[in-house]
CSV table of C-alpha atoms in Angstrom, one decimal:
chain,number,residue,atom,x,y,z
A,1,MET,CA,-20.4,17.5,3.1
A,2,ALA,CA,-21.1,15.7,-0.1
A,3,THR,CA,-22.0,16.4,-3.7
A,4,ALA,CA,-23.3,13.4,-5.7
A,5,THR,CA,-24.0,12.4,-9.2
A,6,SER,CA,-26.8,9.9,-9.7
A,7,SER,CA,-25.5,7.1,-11.9
A,8,ILE,CA,-26.4,3.5,-12.1
A,9,ASN,CA,-24.1,1.4,-14.3
A,10,THR,CA,-23.2,-2.2,-14.4
A,11,ILE,CA,-19.4,-2.6,-14.7
A,12,ASN,CA,-17.5,-5.8,-14.1
A,13,ARG,CA,-20.3,-7.5,-12.1
A,14,VAL,CA,-21.0,-4.6,-9.8
A,15,LYS,CA,-23.7,-2.0,-10.1
A,16,ILE,CA,-22.6,1.6,-9.4
A,17,HIS,CA,-25.4,3.3,-7.5
A,18,GLU,CA,-23.7,6.6,-6.8
A,19,VAL,CA,-20.5,8.6,-7.2
A,20,THR,CA,-20.1,11.2,-4.4
A,21,LYS,CA,-17.6,13.8,-3.5
A,22,ILE,CA,-17.1,13.8,0.3
A,23,THR,CA,-15.9,17.2,1.5
A,24,PRO,CA,-14.5,18.1,4.9
A,25,MET,CA,-17.1,18.7,7.5
A,26,MET,CA,-15.0,21.4,9.0
A,27,ILE,CA,-12.3,23.6,7.5
A,28,PRO,CA,-9.5,25.1,9.7
A,29,ASP,CA,-9.3,28.8,9.8
A,30,ASP,CA,-6.6,30.0,7.4
A,31,ASP,CA,-5.9,33.4,5.8
A,32,ASP,CA,-4.4,31.8,2.7
A,33,ASP,CA,-6.5,31.4,-0.4
A,34,LEU,CA,-5.4,27.8,-0.7
A,35,ILE,CA,-3.4,25.3,1.2
A,36,CYS,CA,-0.3,24.1,-0.6
A,37,LEU,CA,1.7,21.0,0.5
A,38,PRO,CA,5.1,20.7,-1.3
A,39,LEU,CA,6.4,17.3,-2.3
A,40,THR,CA,9.7,16.1,-0.8
A,41,LEU,CA,12.4,14.0,-2.4
A,42,PHE,CA,10.6,10.9,-0.8
A,43,ASP,CA,7.5,11.9,-2.8
A,44,THR,CA,9.0,12.8,-6.2
A,45,TYR,CA,10.9,9.6,-6.1
A,46,TRP,CA,7.5,7.7,-6.5
A,47,LEU,CA,6.0,10.3,-8.9
A,48,LYS,CA,5.2,8.0,-11.8
A,49,PHE,CA,4.5,4.8,-9.8
A,50,LEU,CA,1.1,3.2,-10.1
A,51,PRO,CA,-1.4,3.8,-7.3
A,52,VAL,CA,-1.5,1.6,-4.2
A,53,GLU,CA,-4.9,-0.2,-3.9
A,54,ARG,CA,-6.3,-2.0,-0.9
A,55,LEU,CA,-9.5,-3.8,-0.1
A,56,PHE,CA,-11.0,-4.4,3.4
A,57,PHE,CA,-13.7,-7.0,3.5
A,58,TYR,CA,-16.2,-6.8,6.4
A,59,GLU,CA,-18.6,-9.7,7.1
A,60,VAL,CA,-22.1,-8.7,8.1
A,61,ALA,CA,-24.7,-11.5,8.0
A,62,ASP,CA,-28.1,-10.9,6.4
A,63,LEU,CA,-27.1,-7.4,5.3
A,64,THR,CA,-29.8,-5.9,3.1
A,65,TRP,CA,-29.6,-2.8,0.8
A,66,ASP,CA,-32.0,-1.0,3.1
A,67,LEU,CA,-29.9,-1.5,6.2
A,68,PHE,CA,-26.7,-0.8,4.2
A,69,ASP,CA,-28.1,2.4,2.7
A,70,SER,CA,-29.8,3.7,5.9
A,71,GLU,CA,-27.2,2.8,8.6
A,72,ILE,CA,-23.8,1.8,7.3
A,73,LEU,CA,-23.3,4.2,4.4
A,74,PRO,CA,-24.4,7.4,6.3
A,75,LYS,CA,-22.0,6.5,9.1
A,76,LEU,CA,-19.1,5.9,6.7
A,77,LYS,CA,-19.7,9.1,4.8
A,78,HIS,CA,-20.2,11.3,7.8
A,79,SER,CA,-17.1,9.9,9.6
A,80,LEU,CA,-15.0,10.3,6.4
A,81,SER,CA,-16.1,13.9,6.2
A,82,LEU,CA,-15.3,14.5,9.8
A,83,THR,CA,-11.9,12.7,9.4
A,84,LEU,CA,-11.0,14.9,6.5
A,85,GLY,CA,-12.0,18.1,8.3
A,86,ILE,CA,-10.3,17.4,11.6
A,87,HIS,CA,-6.9,16.3,10.6
A,88,TYR,CA,-6.7,15.1,7.0
A,89,LEU,CA,-7.7,18.2,4.9
A,90,PRO,CA,-4.9,17.7,2.2
A,91,LEU,CA,-6.5,14.3,1.2
A,92,ALA,CA,-9.5,16.3,-0.1
A,93,GLY,CA,-7.2,18.2,-2.4
A,94,HIS,CA,-5.4,17.4,-5.6
A,95,MET,CA,-1.9,17.0,-6.9
A,96,VAL,CA,-1.3,19.8,-9.4
A,97,TRP,CA,1.7,20.6,-11.5
A,98,PRO,CA,1.4,24.4,-12.3
A,99,GLU,CA,2.8,25.4,-15.7
A,100,HIS,CA,5.7,27.4,-14.3
A,101,ALA,CA,6.4,25.2,-11.2
A,102,ALA,CA,9.5,22.9,-11.1
A,103,LYS,CA,7.6,20.2,-9.4
A,104,PRO,CA,4.0,19.2,-8.4
A,105,ALA,CA,2.4,20.0,-5.1
A,106,ILE,CA,-0.8,19.1,-3.2
A,107,TYR,CA,-3.3,21.9,-3.3
A,108,TYR,CA,-6.5,22.3,-1.3
A,109,PHE,CA,-8.6,25.2,-2.5
A,110,LEU,CA,-10.7,26.9,0.1
A,111,PRO,CA,-14.3,27.9,-0.6
A,112,GLY,CA,-14.6,30.3,-3.5
A,113,GLN,CA,-11.4,29.0,-5.2
A,114,ASP,CA,-12.8,25.8,-6.8
A,115,GLN,CA,-14.2,27.3,-10.0
A,116,LYS,CA,-11.3,29.6,-10.4
A,117,GLU,CA,-8.9,26.6,-10.5
A,118,ASP,CA,-11.4,24.2,-12.2
A,119,ILE,CA,-10.8,21.8,-9.3
A,120,VAL,CA,-13.5,20.4,-7.0
A,121,ASN,CA,-12.3,19.6,-3.5
A,122,GLY,CA,-13.3,16.3,-1.9
A,123,VAL,CA,-12.6,12.6,-1.9
A,124,THR,CA,-14.5,10.7,-4.6
A,125,VAL,CA,-16.6,7.8,-3.1
A,126,ALA,CA,-18.3,5.3,-5.3
A,127,VAL,CA,-21.2,3.3,-3.9
A,128,ALA,CA,-21.6,-0.1,-5.5
A,129,GLU,CA,-23.5,-3.4,-5.2
A,130,SER,CA,-22.1,-6.8,-6.1
A,131,GLU,CA,-24.0,-8.7,-8.8
A,132,GLY,CA,-22.8,-12.2,-8.6
A,133,LEU,CA,-19.4,-11.9,-7.0
A,134,ASP,CA,-18.9,-14.3,-4.2
A,135,PHE,CA,-17.9,-12.6,-0.9
A,136,ASP,CA,-16.7,-15.7,0.7
A,137,VAL,CA,-14.5,-16.7,-2.2
A,138,LEU,CA,-13.0,-13.2,-2.7
A,139,SER,CA,-12.3,-12.8,1.1
A,140,GLY,CA,-10.8,-16.3,1.3
A,141,ASP,CA,-7.3,-17.6,0.7
A,142,GLY,CA,-7.7,-19.9,-2.3
A,143,ILE,CA,-7.0,-19.3,-6.0
A,144,ARG,CA,-9.2,-16.5,-7.4
A,145,GLN,CA,-9.4,-14.6,-10.6
A,146,ALA,CA,-7.4,-11.4,-10.2
A,147,VAL,CA,-9.7,-9.4,-12.5
A,148,GLU,CA,-12.7,-9.9,-10.2
A,149,PHE,CA,-11.0,-7.7,-7.5
A,150,ARG,CA,-10.8,-4.9,-10.0
A,151,ALA,CA,-14.5,-4.5,-9.9
A,152,LEU,CA,-14.2,-3.5,-6.2
A,153,THR,CA,-11.2,-1.2,-6.6
A,154,PRO,CA,-11.7,2.6,-7.0
A,155,GLN,CA,-10.0,4.4,-9.8
A,156,LEU,CA,-7.9,7.6,-9.2
A,157,SER,CA,-8.7,10.4,-11.6
A,158,ILE,CA,-5.3,11.4,-13.1
A,159,SER,CA,-4.8,13.7,-16.0
A,160,ASP,CA,-1.7,15.5,-17.3
A,161,ASN,CA,-1.9,18.4,-14.9
A,162,LYS,CA,-3.9,17.2,-11.9
A,163,ALA,CA,-4.6,14.1,-10.0
A,164,GLU,CA,-6.7,12.9,-7.1
A,165,VAL,CA,-4.6,11.7,-4.2
A,166,VAL,CA,-7.1,9.2,-2.8
A,167,SER,CA,-10.4,7.6,-3.9
A,168,ILE,CA,-12.8,5.1,-2.2
A,169,GLN,CA,-15.3,2.6,-3.3
A,170,ILE,CA,-17.8,1.0,-0.9
A,171,THR,CA,-19.4,-2.2,-2.2
A,172,LEU,CA,-22.4,-4.1,-0.7
A,173,PHE,CA,-22.5,-7.9,-0.9
A,174,PRO,CA,-26.2,-8.6,-0.2
A,175,LYS,CA,-26.6,-11.0,2.8
A,176,GLN,CA,-22.9,-11.3,3.3
A,177,GLY,CA,-21.2,-7.9,4.1
A,178,PHE,CA,-19.4,-5.1,2.4
A,179,CYS,CA,-16.0,-4.1,1.1
A,180,ILE,CA,-14.1,-0.8,1.4
A,181,GLY,CA,-11.6,-0.2,-1.4
A,182,ILE,CA,-9.1,2.6,-1.2
A,183,SER,CA,-6.6,3.8,-3.9
A,184,ASN,CA,-3.9,6.3,-3.1
A,185,HIS,CA,-1.4,8.2,-5.2
A,186,HIS,CA,2.1,6.8,-4.5
A,187,ALA,CA,3.7,10.2,-4.8
A,188,PHE,CA,1.7,11.6,-1.8
A,189,PHE,CA,1.9,9.0,1.0
A,190,ASP,CA,3.2,5.5,1.8
A,191,GLY,CA,1.7,2.4,3.4
A,192,ARG,CA,2.2,3.5,7.0
A,193,SER,CA,0.4,6.8,6.2
A,194,THR,CA,-2.4,5.0,4.4
A,195,MET,CA,-3.1,2.8,7.4
A,196,MET,CA,-3.0,5.9,9.7
A,197,PHE,CA,-5.7,7.5,7.6
A,198,ILE,CA,-7.8,4.3,7.5
A,199,LYS,CA,-7.5,3.7,11.2
A,200,SER,CA,-8.5,7.4,11.9
A,201,TRP,CA,-11.6,7.1,9.8
A,202,ALA,CA,-12.5,3.8,11.4
A,203,TYR,CA,-11.9,5.2,14.9
A,204,LEU,CA,-14.2,8.1,14.4
A,205,CYS,CA,-16.8,6.0,12.7
A,206,LYS,CA,-16.9,3.5,15.6
A,207,GLN,CA,-16.5,5.9,18.5
A,208,TYR,CA,-18.2,9.1,17.9
A,209,LEU,CA,-20.8,9.2,15.2
A,210,ASP,CA,-24.5,8.8,15.9
A,211,ILE,CA,-26.5,9.4,12.7
A,212,ALA,CA,-29.7,9.7,14.6
A,213,SER,CA,-28.4,12.7,16.5
A,214,SER,CA,-29.8,16.1,15.8
A,215,GLN,CA,-27.7,18.6,13.8
A,216,GLN,CA,-27.1,20.5,17.1
A,217,GLN,CA,-25.7,17.4,18.8
A,218,GLN,CA,-23.4,16.8,15.8
A,219,GLN,CA,-22.1,20.3,16.1
A,220,GLN,CA,-21.4,19.9,19.8
A,221,GLN,CA,-19.6,16.6,19.0
A,222,GLN,CA,-17.4,18.4,16.4
A,223,THR,CA,-16.0,20.7,19.1
A,224,THR,CA,-14.8,17.9,21.3
A,225,ILE,CA,-14.0,15.1,18.9
A,226,CYS,CA,-10.4,14.0,18.8
A,227,LEU,CA,-8.1,11.2,17.7
A,228,PRO,CA,-5.6,9.3,19.8
A,229,SER,CA,-2.2,11.0,19.5
A,230,GLU,CA,-0.7,8.2,17.4
A,231,LEU,CA,-3.4,8.8,14.7
A,232,ILE,CA,-2.9,12.6,14.5
A,233,PRO,CA,-0.9,13.1,11.3
A,234,SER,CA,2.0,15.6,10.9
A,235,PHE,CA,2.2,17.1,7.4
A,236,ASP,CA,5.2,19.2,8.3
A,237,ARG,CA,7.6,18.9,5.4
A,238,ALA,CA,10.1,21.4,6.8
A,239,PHE,CA,12.6,18.9,8.2
A,240,ILE,CA,12.9,16.9,5.0
A,241,ASN,CA,12.9,19.9,2.6
A,242,GLU,CA,15.3,22.0,4.7
A,243,ASN,CA,17.7,19.1,4.9
A,244,ASP,CA,17.8,18.5,1.2
A,245,PRO,CA,20.5,21.1,0.1
A,246,LYS,CA,21.4,19.1,-3.0
A,247,GLY,CA,17.8,19.3,-4.2
A,248,PHE,CA,17.1,15.6,-4.6
A,249,ASP,CA,13.4,16.4,-5.0
A,250,LEU,CA,14.1,18.1,-8.3
A,251,VAL,CA,16.8,15.6,-9.2
A,252,TYR,CA,14.2,12.9,-9.1
A,253,VAL,CA,11.7,15.0,-11.0
A,254,ASN,CA,14.3,15.5,-13.8
A,255,ASN,CA,15.0,11.8,-13.7
A,256,TRP,CA,11.4,11.1,-14.5
A,257,LEU,CA,11.3,13.7,-17.2
A,258,SER,CA,14.3,12.0,-18.9
A,259,PHE,CA,12.8,8.6,-18.4
A,260,THR,CA,9.4,9.6,-20.0
A,261,GLY,CA,10.8,11.9,-22.8
A,262,ASN,CA,10.5,15.2,-21.0
A,263,ASP,CA,6.8,14.6,-20.3
A,264,ARG,CA,5.5,16.8,-17.5
A,265,SER,CA,2.3,14.8,-17.3
A,266,LEU,CA,1.1,13.5,-13.9
A,267,LYS,CA,-0.1,10.3,-15.6
A,268,VAL,CA,1.6,7.2,-14.1
A,269,LEU,CA,3.5,4.4,-15.8
A,270,PRO,CA,1.6,1.4,-17.4
A,271,SER,CA,1.2,-1.9,-15.5
A,272,PHE,CA,3.8,-4.6,-15.9
A,273,ASN,CA,1.1,-7.2,-16.2
A,274,ASP,CA,-2.2,-8.1,-17.9
A,275,VAL,CA,-4.5,-8.7,-15.0
A,276,ASN,CA,-6.9,-10.8,-17.1
A,277,LYS,CA,-4.2,-13.5,-17.2
A,278,LEU,CA,-3.5,-13.6,-13.5
A,279,VAL,CA,-4.9,-15.4,-10.5
A,280,ARG,CA,-4.5,-14.5,-6.8
A,281,ALA,CA,-4.0,-16.5,-3.7
A,282,THR,CA,-3.0,-16.0,-0.1
A,283,TYR,CA,-0.5,-18.3,1.7
A,284,VAL,CA,0.2,-18.4,5.4
A,285,LEU,CA,3.4,-19.0,7.3
A,286,THR,CA,2.6,-19.7,10.9
A,287,ARG,CA,4.8,-18.8,13.9
A,288,ALA,CA,5.8,-22.5,14.1
A,289,HIS,CA,6.8,-22.5,10.4
A,290,LEU,CA,9.0,-19.4,10.9
A,291,LYS,CA,10.6,-20.7,14.0
A,292,LYS,CA,11.5,-24.0,12.3
A,293,LEU,CA,12.8,-22.2,9.3
A,294,ARG,CA,15.0,-19.9,11.5
A,295,ASP,CA,16.3,-22.9,13.5
A,296,LYS,CA,17.2,-24.8,10.3
A,297,LEU,CA,18.9,-21.8,8.7
A,298,LEU,CA,21.0,-21.2,11.8
A,299,LEU,CA,22.0,-24.9,11.9
A,300,LEU,CA,23.0,-24.8,8.3
A,301,GLU,CA,25.0,-21.7,8.9
A,302,ASP,CA,26.8,-23.4,11.8
A,303,ARG,CA,27.6,-26.5,9.7
A,304,ASN,CA,28.9,-24.5,6.8
A,305,ARG,CA,30.8,-22.1,9.0
A,306,GLN,CA,30.2,-19.3,6.5
A,307,THR,CA,29.4,-16.8,9.1
A,308,SER,CA,28.6,-16.6,12.8
A,309,PRO,CA,24.9,-17.3,13.4
A,310,ASN,CA,24.5,-14.2,15.5
A,311,LYS,CA,25.5,-12.0,12.5
A,312,LEU,CA,22.7,-13.3,10.3
A,313,HIS,CA,19.6,-11.0,10.5
A,314,LEU,CA,16.8,-13.5,10.5
A,315,SER,CA,13.8,-11.3,11.2
A,316,THR,CA,10.2,-12.4,10.4
A,317,PHE,CA,10.4,-10.2,7.3
A,318,VAL,CA,13.7,-11.8,6.1
A,319,LEU,CA,12.4,-15.4,6.8
A,320,ALA,CA,9.1,-14.9,5.1
A,321,CYS,CA,10.6,-13.2,2.0
A,322,ALA,CA,13.4,-15.7,1.7
A,323,TYR,CA,11.1,-18.6,1.7
A,324,VAL,CA,8.4,-17.0,-0.6
A,325,PHE,CA,11.0,-15.6,-3.1
A,326,THR,CA,12.7,-18.9,-3.4
A,327,CYS,CA,9.4,-20.6,-4.2
A,328,MET,CA,8.5,-17.9,-6.8
A,329,VAL,CA,11.8,-18.4,-8.6
A,330,LYS,CA,11.4,-22.1,-8.7
A,331,ALA,CA,7.8,-21.8,-9.8
A,332,ARG,CA,8.9,-19.8,-12.9
A,333,GLY,CA,11.8,-22.1,-13.6
A,334,GLY,CA,15.1,-22.0,-11.7
A,335,GLY,CA,17.6,-24.7,-12.5
A,336,GLU,CA,20.6,-23.3,-14.5
A,337,SER,CA,18.6,-20.3,-15.8
A,338,ASP,CA,20.6,-17.2,-16.4
A,339,ARG,CA,17.5,-15.1,-15.8
A,340,ASP,CA,17.9,-11.9,-13.9
A,341,VAL,CA,16.2,-11.9,-10.5
A,342,ILE,CA,15.8,-8.6,-8.6
A,343,LEU,CA,15.3,-8.7,-4.9
A,344,ALA,CA,13.6,-5.5,-3.8
A,345,PHE,CA,11.9,-3.9,-0.8
A,346,THR,CA,11.3,-0.5,0.8
A,347,ALA,CA,12.4,0.5,4.2
A,348,ASP,CA,10.7,3.0,6.5
A,349,TYR,CA,13.2,5.8,7.1
A,350,ARG,CA,11.3,7.6,9.9
A,351,SER,CA,13.3,6.2,12.7
A,352,ARG,CA,16.4,5.7,10.6
A,353,LEU,CA,17.0,9.4,9.7
A,354,ASP,CA,19.2,11.5,11.9
A,355,PRO,CA,17.4,13.3,13.6
A,356,PRO,CA,14.4,10.9,13.2
A,357,VAL,CA,11.1,11.9,11.6
A,358,PRO,CA,8.1,11.5,13.8
A,359,THR,CA,6.3,8.2,13.5
A,360,ASN,CA,3.1,10.1,12.7
A,361,TYR,CA,4.6,11.9,9.7
A,362,PHE,CA,2.1,11.7,6.9
A,363,GLY,CA,3.6,11.3,3.4
A,364,ASN,CA,6.3,9.2,1.9
A,365,CYS,CA,9.3,8.4,4.1
A,366,VAL,CA,10.5,5.2,2.6
A,367,GLY,CA,13.5,4.2,0.4
A,368,SER,CA,13.8,1.4,-2.1
A,369,HIS,CA,16.6,-1.2,-1.8
A,370,THR,CA,17.5,-3.7,-4.6
A,371,ARG,CA,19.9,-6.5,-5.3
A,372,LEU,CA,20.5,-8.3,-8.6
A,373,VAL,CA,21.1,-12.0,-8.6
A,374,LYS,CA,20.5,-14.9,-11.1
A,375,ALA,CA,17.8,-17.6,-11.1
A,376,ARG,CA,20.5,-20.3,-11.0
A,377,ASP,CA,21.6,-18.9,-7.6
A,378,PHE,CA,18.4,-20.4,-6.1
A,379,VAL,CA,19.3,-24.0,-7.1
A,380,GLU,CA,19.2,-26.4,-4.1
A,381,GLU,CA,22.5,-27.1,-2.5
A,382,PRO,CA,23.3,-30.7,-1.7
A,383,ALA,CA,22.6,-30.2,2.0
A,384,ALA,CA,20.6,-32.5,4.2
A,385,THR,CA,18.3,-29.6,5.2
A,386,GLY,CA,17.2,-28.9,1.6
A,387,LEU,CA,17.3,-25.2,2.3
A,388,GLY,CA,20.0,-24.1,-0.2
A,389,GLY,CA,17.9,-21.7,-2.1
A,390,VAL,CA,16.2,-20.2,1.0
A,391,ALA,CA,19.6,-19.8,2.7
A,392,PHE,CA,21.0,-17.9,-0.3
A,393,VAL,CA,18.1,-15.4,-0.3
A,394,ALA,CA,18.2,-15.1,3.5
A,395,HIS,CA,21.8,-14.1,3.3
A,396,LYS,CA,21.2,-11.5,0.6
A,397,LEU,CA,18.2,-10.0,2.4
A,398,SER,CA,20.0,-10.0,5.7
A,399,GLU,CA,22.9,-8.1,4.1
A,400,MET,CA,20.5,-5.6,2.5
A,401,VAL,CA,18.7,-4.9,5.8
A,402,GLN,CA,22.0,-4.6,7.8
A,403,GLU,CA,23.4,-2.2,5.2
A,404,ILE,CA,20.5,0.3,5.8
A,405,GLY,CA,21.4,0.7,9.5
A,406,GLY,CA,20.5,4.0,11.2
A,407,GLY,CA,21.7,7.5,11.4
A,408,LEU,CA,20.9,8.2,7.8
A,409,THR,CA,21.2,11.7,6.5
A,410,ILE,CA,19.5,13.1,3.4
A,411,GLN,CA,22.8,14.7,2.3
A,412,GLY,CA,24.3,11.2,2.1
A,413,PHE,CA,21.8,9.8,-0.3
A,414,ASP,CA,22.8,8.5,-3.6
A,415,GLU,CA,22.0,11.0,-6.4
A,416,GLU,CA,21.7,8.1,-8.9
A,417,LYS,CA,19.3,6.1,-6.7
A,418,LEU,CA,16.2,6.6,-8.9
A,419,VAL,CA,18.2,6.1,-12.1
A,420,LYS,CA,19.4,2.7,-10.7
A,421,LEU,CA,15.8,1.8,-9.9
A,422,MET,CA,14.8,2.7,-13.4
A,423,ALA,CA,17.5,0.4,-14.7
A,424,VAL,CA,16.0,-2.4,-12.6
A,425,MET,CA,12.6,-1.7,-14.0
A,426,GLN,CA,14.0,-2.0,-17.5
A,427,ARG,CA,15.5,-5.4,-16.7
A,428,VAL,CA,12.0,-6.6,-15.5
A,429,SER,CA,10.4,-5.3,-18.6
A,430,GLN,CA,12.9,-7.3,-20.7
A,431,GLY,CA,12.1,-10.6,-19.0
A,432,GLY,CA,13.8,-10.3,-15.6
A,433,GLN,CA,11.9,-11.5,-12.5
A,434,GLY,CA,11.2,-8.7,-10.0
A,435,LEU,CA,10.6,-9.9,-6.4
A,436,GLY,CA,9.3,-6.9,-4.5
A,437,VAL,CA,7.2,-6.4,-1.3
A,438,ALA,CA,4.1,-4.4,-0.7
A,439,GLY,CA,2.6,-3.9,2.8
A,440,SER,CA,4.1,-4.8,6.1
A,441,ILE,CA,3.6,-7.1,9.0
A,442,HIS,CA,3.7,-4.1,11.3
A,443,PHE,CA,0.7,-2.1,9.9
A,444,ASP,CA,-1.9,-3.9,12.0
A,445,VAL,CA,-4.3,-3.9,9.0
A,446,TYR,CA,-6.8,-6.1,10.8
A,447,GLY,CA,-7.2,-3.5,13.5
A,448,SER,CA,-9.3,-1.4,11.2
A,449,ASP,CA,-12.7,-1.8,12.9
A,450,PHE,CA,-15.4,0.7,11.7
A,451,GLY,CA,-17.9,-0.6,14.2
A,452,TRP,CA,-18.9,-3.8,12.4
A,453,GLY,CA,-16.0,-5.9,13.6
A,454,ARG,CA,-12.5,-6.5,12.3
A,455,PRO,CA,-12.0,-7.1,8.6
A,456,LYS,CA,-12.5,-10.7,7.5
A,457,LYS,CA,-9.7,-10.2,4.9
A,458,VAL,CA,-7.4,-7.4,3.7
A,459,GLU,CA,-6.0,-7.5,0.2
A,460,ILE,CA,-3.4,-5.3,-1.6
A,461,VAL,CA,-5.0,-5.4,-5.1
A,462,SER,CA,-2.1,-3.4,-6.8
A,463,ILE,CA,0.3,-6.3,-6.6
A,464,ASP,CA,-1.3,-7.5,-9.8
A,465,THR,CA,0.2,-4.5,-11.6
A,466,THR,CA,3.7,-4.6,-10.1
A,467,GLY,CA,4.4,-8.3,-9.5
A,468,ALA,CA,5.2,-7.7,-5.8
A,469,VAL,CA,4.1,-10.0,-3.0
A,470,SER,CA,2.0,-8.5,-0.2
A,471,LEU,CA,2.8,-9.1,3.5
A,472,ALA,CA,0.5,-8.7,6.4
A,473,GLU,CA,0.2,-10.0,10.0
A,474,SER,CA,-2.0,-13.0,10.4
A,475,ARG,CA,-5.6,-12.0,10.9
A,476,HIS,CA,-5.8,-14.6,13.7
A,477,GLY,CA,-3.3,-12.7,15.8
A,478,ASP,CA,-1.1,-15.8,16.2
A,479,GLY,CA,2.2,-14.4,15.0
A,480,GLY,CA,2.0,-15.8,11.5
A,481,VAL,CA,2.3,-13.9,8.2
A,482,GLU,CA,-0.1,-13.7,5.3
A,483,VAL,CA,1.5,-13.6,1.9
A,484,GLY,CA,-0.5,-12.5,-1.1
A,485,LEU,CA,0.5,-13.3,-4.7
A,486,ALA,CA,-0.8,-12.5,-8.2
A,487,LEU,CA,0.7,-14.9,-10.8
A,488,GLY,CA,-0.2,-16.7,-14.0
A,489,LYS,CA,-2.2,-19.8,-13.4
A,490,GLN,CA,0.6,-22.3,-14.1
A,491,ASP,CA,3.1,-20.3,-12.1
A,492,MET,CA,0.6,-20.2,-9.2
A,493,ASP,CA,0.1,-24.0,-9.3
A,494,ASN,CA,3.9,-24.5,-9.4
A,495,PHE,CA,4.3,-22.0,-6.5
A,496,ALA,CA,1.7,-23.8,-4.4
A,497,SER,CA,3.5,-27.1,-4.9
A,498,PHE,CA,6.9,-25.8,-3.9
A,499,PHE,CA,5.4,-23.9,-1.0
A,500,ASP,CA,3.5,-26.8,0.5
A,501,GLN,CA,6.3,-29.3,-0.1
A,502,GLY,CA,8.8,-27.0,1.5
A,503,LEU,CA,6.7,-26.7,4.7
A,504,LYS,CA,6.3,-30.5,4.9
A,505,ASP,CA,10.1,-30.7,4.6
A,506,LEU,CA,10.5,-28.3,7.5
A,507,ILE,CA,8.6,-30.6,9.8
A,508,VAL,CA,11.1,-33.5,9.1
């Protein structure tokens, strides 16, 4: 199941006790020497993007190293091995770009093939222990140093010709709990797929594993163990690849080659930000806040008679982003600024494609959508509601969402889509303000219970490299939205002021 290297190092206030390769407990019968999963256009589009990194904090009072090492760790490792073997075998493989191949693919080499290809199957799991990090602070909502989260975040091994697709770090906080960190390669799977994997692992850990069982009992379990249907992934790329006659998958690969100077390396782009200069914080918009905001925006629409209220798409997503984006622009300095501001988000295409892709499709099936505006567009209008900036952004986001629609066909995609996104990235690197979104309020991230309760907090660490905001449903299950940010300290202070004052104004 696992191969381990014994290594104890102190890095960024955590002690690394062990680095282990977790291999699948069972391997499906297959006559092929290796399993190869081709990338689709939805994968190659994200080929050079930075990994997506999440942390799940679990509170366990009076947790000692002995209990952690004898009870929690074995269950997590065995259930991960079982999860990989039952349904998630490709995650134990690697992304490889063979010398004569036009694009990379995911390869899982069956026993006997590892040394031949110089690749060791399995998911890398680091076991660590906090040395001075405060669990309650890191799992809270207040302002925290962004760099401290990096000590809990696993690193993906990525070289020029091969890359891990997922890595995990499990960190003990003595007497307080533990944290599970997961990093995934953006060119293999999206947020929905990540959460499907996490929930599958959690489900098997909680429901089926008994470490005290005999080996015979474990073998008996393996023959009957199963996941709920919604957690069983489909890796079938046929629909997407067979409906890509224009070869967008290779178009995007060639776009990346041009962007990086014909570099076939699998190494990802550098970060936009210096994490050492950033702080993090979480802000909450309650159901009441969102309702009040929706009501005021519709009232403003009716007064201005710009459009019929029933044509404005004011979903929770649009409302939350409109409010947060407006505060972010003002925090950096709005006024009469001619600064470029890019509104951006990704949309899940599974249900929007014609015919639709199954909801349990595992991989990337999202598309990016952007809109260029100016910081001065966020200036407050002389309206009694004081919602001028928010109303402007709500209109733009509403238009963007409605333009996506349904019945999308791959043949109708824009061949210049990635080139246009690269131009947006260039504007951000030149001083523009990118306002993107990571995560979703529909992922149910707080439903990831491994057997020790729901997470106390979930963080998307990688927003510190992209400048995006993270969205998640409220952990209290009250219909609110958690918004995570990573900003410079002064910008964060400014944001907090605008955010809090805006909510007070809503009550008036």
